[in-house]
PDB file of C-alpha atoms and ligand atoms in Angstrom:
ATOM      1  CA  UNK A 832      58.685  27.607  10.314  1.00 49.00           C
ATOM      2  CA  UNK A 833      55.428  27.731   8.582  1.00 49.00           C
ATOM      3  CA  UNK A 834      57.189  27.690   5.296  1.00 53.00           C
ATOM      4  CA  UNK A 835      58.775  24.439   6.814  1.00 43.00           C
ATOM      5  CA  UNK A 836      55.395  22.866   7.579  1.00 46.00           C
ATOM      6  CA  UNK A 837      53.583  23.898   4.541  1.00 43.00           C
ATOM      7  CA  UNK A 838      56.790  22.118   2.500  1.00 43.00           C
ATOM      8  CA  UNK A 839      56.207  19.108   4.694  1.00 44.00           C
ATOM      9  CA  UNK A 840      52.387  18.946   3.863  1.00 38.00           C
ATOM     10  CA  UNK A 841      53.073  19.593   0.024  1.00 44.00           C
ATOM     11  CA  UNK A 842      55.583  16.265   0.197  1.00 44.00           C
ATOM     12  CA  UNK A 843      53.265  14.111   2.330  1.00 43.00           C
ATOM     13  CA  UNK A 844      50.301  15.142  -0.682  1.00 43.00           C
ATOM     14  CA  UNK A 845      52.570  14.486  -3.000  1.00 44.00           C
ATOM     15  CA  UNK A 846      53.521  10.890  -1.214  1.00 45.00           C
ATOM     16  CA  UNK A 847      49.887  10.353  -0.949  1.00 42.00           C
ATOM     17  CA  UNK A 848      49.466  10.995  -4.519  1.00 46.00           C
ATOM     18  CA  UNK A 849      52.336   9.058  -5.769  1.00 48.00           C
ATOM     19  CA  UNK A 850      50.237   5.845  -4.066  1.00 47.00           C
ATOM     20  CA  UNK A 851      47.672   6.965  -5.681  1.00 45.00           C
ATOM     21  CA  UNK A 852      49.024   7.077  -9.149  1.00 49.00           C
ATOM     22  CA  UNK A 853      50.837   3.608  -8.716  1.00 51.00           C
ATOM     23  CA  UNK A 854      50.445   1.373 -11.536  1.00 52.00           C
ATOM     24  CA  UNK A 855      47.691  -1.527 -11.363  1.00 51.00           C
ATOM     25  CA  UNK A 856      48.889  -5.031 -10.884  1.00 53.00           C
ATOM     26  CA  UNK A 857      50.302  -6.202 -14.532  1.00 56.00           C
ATOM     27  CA  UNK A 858      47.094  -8.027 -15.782  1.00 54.00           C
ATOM     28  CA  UNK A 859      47.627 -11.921 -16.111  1.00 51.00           C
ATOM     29  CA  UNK A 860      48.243 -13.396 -20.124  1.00 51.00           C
ATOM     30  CA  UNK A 861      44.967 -13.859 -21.651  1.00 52.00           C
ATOM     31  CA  UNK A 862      45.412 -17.235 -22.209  1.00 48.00           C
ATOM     32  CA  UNK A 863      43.078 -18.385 -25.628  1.00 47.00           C
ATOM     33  CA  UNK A 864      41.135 -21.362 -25.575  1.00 47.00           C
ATOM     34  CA  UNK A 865      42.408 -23.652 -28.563  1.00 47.00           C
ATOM     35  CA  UNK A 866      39.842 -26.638 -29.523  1.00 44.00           C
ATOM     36  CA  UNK A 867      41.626 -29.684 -29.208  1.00 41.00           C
ATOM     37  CA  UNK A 868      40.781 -32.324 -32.325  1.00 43.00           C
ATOM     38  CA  UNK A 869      37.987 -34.541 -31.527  1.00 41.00           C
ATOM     39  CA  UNK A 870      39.051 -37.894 -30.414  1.00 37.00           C
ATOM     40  CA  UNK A 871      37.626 -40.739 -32.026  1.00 40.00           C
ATOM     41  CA  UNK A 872      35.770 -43.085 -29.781  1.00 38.00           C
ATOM     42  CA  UNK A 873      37.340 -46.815 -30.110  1.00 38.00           C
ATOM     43  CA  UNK A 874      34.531 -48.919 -31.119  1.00 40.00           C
ATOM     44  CA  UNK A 875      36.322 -52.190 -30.249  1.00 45.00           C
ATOM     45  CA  UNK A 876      38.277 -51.539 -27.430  1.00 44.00           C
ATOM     46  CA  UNK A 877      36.681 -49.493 -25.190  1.00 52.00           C
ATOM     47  CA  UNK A 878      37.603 -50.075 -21.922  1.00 61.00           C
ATOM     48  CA  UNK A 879      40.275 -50.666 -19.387  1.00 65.00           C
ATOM     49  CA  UNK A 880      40.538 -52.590 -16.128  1.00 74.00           C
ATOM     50  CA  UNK A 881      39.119 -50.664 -13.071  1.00 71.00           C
ATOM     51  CA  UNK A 882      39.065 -51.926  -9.533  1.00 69.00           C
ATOM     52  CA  UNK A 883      36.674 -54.447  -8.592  1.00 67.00           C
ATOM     53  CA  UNK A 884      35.000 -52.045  -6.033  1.00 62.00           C
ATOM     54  CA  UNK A 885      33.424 -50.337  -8.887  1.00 56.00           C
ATOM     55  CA  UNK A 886      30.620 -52.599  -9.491  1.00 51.00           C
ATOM     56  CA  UNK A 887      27.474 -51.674 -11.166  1.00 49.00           C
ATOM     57  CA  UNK A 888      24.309 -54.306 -10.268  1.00 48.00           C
ATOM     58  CA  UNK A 889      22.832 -53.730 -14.224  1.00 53.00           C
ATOM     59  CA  UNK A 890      25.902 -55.737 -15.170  1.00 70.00           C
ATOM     60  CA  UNK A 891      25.891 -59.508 -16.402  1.00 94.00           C
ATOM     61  CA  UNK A 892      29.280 -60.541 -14.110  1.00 96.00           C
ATOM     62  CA  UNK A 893      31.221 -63.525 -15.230  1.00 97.00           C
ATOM     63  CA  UNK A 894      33.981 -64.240 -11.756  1.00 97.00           C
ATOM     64  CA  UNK A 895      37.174 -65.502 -13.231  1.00 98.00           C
ATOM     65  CA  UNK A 896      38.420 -67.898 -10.225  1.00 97.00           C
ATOM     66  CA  UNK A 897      40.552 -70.400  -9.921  1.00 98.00           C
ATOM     67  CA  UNK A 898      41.387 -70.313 -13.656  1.00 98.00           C
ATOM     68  CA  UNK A 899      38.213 -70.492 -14.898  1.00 98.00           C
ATOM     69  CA  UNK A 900      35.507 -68.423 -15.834  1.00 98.00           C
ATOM     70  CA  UNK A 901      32.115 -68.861 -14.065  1.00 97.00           C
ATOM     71  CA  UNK A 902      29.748 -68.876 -16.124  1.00 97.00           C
ATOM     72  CA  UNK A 903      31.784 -70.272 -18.485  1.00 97.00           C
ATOM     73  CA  UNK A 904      28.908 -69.772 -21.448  1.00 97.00           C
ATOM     74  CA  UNK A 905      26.700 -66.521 -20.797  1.00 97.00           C
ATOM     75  CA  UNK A 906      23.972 -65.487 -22.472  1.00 96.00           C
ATOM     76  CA  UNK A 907      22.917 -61.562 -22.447  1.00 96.00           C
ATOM     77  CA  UNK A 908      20.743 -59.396 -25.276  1.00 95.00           C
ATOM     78  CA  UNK A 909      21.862 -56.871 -27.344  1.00 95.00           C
ATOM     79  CA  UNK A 910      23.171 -54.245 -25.992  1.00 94.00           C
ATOM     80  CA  UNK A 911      24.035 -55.493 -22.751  1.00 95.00           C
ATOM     81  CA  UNK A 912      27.245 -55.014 -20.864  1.00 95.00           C
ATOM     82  CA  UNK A 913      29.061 -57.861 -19.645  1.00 97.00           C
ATOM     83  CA  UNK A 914      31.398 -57.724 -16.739  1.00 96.00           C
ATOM     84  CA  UNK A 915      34.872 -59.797 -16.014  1.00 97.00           C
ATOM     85  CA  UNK A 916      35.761 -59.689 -12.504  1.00 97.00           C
ATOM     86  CA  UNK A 917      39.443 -61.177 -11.522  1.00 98.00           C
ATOM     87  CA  UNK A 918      39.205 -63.139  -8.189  1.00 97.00           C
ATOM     88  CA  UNK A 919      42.234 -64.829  -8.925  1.00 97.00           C
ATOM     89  CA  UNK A 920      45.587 -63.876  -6.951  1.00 97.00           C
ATOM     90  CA  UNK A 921      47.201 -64.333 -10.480  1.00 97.00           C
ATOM     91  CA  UNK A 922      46.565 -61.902 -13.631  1.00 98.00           C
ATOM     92  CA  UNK A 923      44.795 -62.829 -16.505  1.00 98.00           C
ATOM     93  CA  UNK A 924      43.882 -61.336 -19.665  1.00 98.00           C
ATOM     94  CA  UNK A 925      40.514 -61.947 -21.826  1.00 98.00           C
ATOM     95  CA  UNK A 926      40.624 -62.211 -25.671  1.00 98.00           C
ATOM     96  CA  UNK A 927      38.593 -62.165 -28.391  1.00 97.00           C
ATOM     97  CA  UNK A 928      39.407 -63.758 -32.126  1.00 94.00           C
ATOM     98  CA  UNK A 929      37.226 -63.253 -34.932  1.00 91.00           C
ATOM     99  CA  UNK A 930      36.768 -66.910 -35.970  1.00 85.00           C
ATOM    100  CA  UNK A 931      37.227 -65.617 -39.506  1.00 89.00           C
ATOM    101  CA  UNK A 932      39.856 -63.573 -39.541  1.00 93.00           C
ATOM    102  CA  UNK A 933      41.880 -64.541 -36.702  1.00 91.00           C
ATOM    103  CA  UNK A 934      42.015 -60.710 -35.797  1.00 94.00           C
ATOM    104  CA  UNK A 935      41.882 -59.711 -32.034  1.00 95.00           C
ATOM    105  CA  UNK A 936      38.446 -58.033 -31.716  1.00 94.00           C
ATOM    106  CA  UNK A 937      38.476 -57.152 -28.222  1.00 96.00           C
ATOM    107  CA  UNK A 938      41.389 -57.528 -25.287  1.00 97.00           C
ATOM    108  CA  UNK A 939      40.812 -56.544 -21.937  1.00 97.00           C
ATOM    109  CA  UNK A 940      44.902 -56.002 -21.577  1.00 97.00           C
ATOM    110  CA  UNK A 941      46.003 -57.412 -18.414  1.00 97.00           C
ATOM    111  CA  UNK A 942      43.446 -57.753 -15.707  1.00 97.00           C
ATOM    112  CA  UNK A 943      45.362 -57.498 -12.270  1.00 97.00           C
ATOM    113  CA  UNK A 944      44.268 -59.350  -9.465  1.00 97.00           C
ATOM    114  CA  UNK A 945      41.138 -57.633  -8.124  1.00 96.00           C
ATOM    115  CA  UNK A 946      40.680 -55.724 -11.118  1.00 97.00           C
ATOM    116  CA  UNK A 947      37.354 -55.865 -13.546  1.00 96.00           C
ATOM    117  CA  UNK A 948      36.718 -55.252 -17.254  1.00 97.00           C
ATOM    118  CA  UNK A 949      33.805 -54.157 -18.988  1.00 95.00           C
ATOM    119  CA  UNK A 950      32.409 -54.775 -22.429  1.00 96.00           C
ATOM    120  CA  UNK A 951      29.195 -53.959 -24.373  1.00 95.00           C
ATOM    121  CA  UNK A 952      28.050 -56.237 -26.676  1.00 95.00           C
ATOM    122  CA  UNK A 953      25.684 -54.671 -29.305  1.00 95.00           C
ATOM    123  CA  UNK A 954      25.529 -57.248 -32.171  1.00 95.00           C
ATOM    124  CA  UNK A 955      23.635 -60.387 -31.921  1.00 96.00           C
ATOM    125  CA  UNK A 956      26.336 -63.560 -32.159  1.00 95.00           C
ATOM    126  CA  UNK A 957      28.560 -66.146 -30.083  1.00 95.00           C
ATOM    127  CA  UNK A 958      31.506 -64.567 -29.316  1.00 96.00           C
ATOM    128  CA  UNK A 959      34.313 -67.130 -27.675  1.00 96.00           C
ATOM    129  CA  UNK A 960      37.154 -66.059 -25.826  1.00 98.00           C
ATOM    130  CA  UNK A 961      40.184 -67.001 -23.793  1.00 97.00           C
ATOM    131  CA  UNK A 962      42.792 -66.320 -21.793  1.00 98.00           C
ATOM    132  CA  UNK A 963      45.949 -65.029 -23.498  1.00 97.00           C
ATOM    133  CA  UNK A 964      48.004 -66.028 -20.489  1.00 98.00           C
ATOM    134  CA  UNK A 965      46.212 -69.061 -19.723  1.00 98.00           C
ATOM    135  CA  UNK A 966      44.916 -70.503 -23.071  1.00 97.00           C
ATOM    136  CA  UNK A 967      43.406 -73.606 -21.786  1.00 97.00           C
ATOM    137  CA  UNK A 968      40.517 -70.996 -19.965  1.00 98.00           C
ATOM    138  CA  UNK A 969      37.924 -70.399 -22.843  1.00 98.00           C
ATOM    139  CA  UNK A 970      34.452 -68.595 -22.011  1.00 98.00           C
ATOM    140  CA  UNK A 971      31.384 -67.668 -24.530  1.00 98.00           C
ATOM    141  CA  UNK A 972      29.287 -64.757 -24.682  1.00 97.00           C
ATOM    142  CA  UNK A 973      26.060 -65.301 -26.593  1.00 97.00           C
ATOM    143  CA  UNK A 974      24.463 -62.241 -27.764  1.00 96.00           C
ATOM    144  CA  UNK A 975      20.676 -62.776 -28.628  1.00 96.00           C
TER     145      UNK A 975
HETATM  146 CU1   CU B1694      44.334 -66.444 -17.248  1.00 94.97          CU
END
């Protein structure tokens, strides 16, 4: 009988040891950092649309209502950002030419109802634009 409970204590150290010895959790894959290519920053168009609600006060704000765009001529300095804000049910889109080269400069893509569109202007100049879906709505930026 004692041999019988010494053989049960050897197996139930032997249990407890096995526990013991168990192997760690396998490790998660290192996973290596790889360094994407750096994107190059769009210099012309460098924005899209974002919800009206997201208004900054610093901005110069031209409302485009009832297909037109009030003020139709604005005037900011250098550097300034100038805000479109759609307050029409129906979309619209704003365009700029180069009067030279007949090359889109800038295009705010399609501005949803609601939606507003930012652009910095850096370089001194008159800068006209329009609406690509509604031609007949032309706006200026001056940039002094
Ligand atoms: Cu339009």
């Amino acid at each position: 009988m004692r041999d019988c409970v010494l053989l049960l204590c050897v197996v139930a150290v032997a249990m407890i040891a096995a526990g013991c010895t168990q192997p760690s959790p396998p490790q998660p894959p290192q996973t290596t950092l790889t360094i994407s290519p750096t994107i190059p920053v769009q210099t012309l168009i460098t924005t899209v649309p974002t919800p009206i609600s997201q208004a900054s006060v610093s901005e110069n704000t031209i409302t485009i209502k009832n297909f037109a765009f009030t003020p139709q001529t604005m005037t900011v300095k250098a550097g300034s950002i100038v805000r479109w804000e759609n307050k029409d049910s129906s979309p619209h889109r704003i365009v700029f030419i180069d009067k030279d080269s007949q090359d889109t400069i800038l295009d705010s893509s399609v501005l949803s109802s609601t939606q507003a569109w930012s652009q910095k202007f850096d370089k001194p100049g008159t800068y006209p634009y329009y609406c690509k879906i509604h031609p007949e709505m032309t706006g200026t930026v001056i940039v002094v």
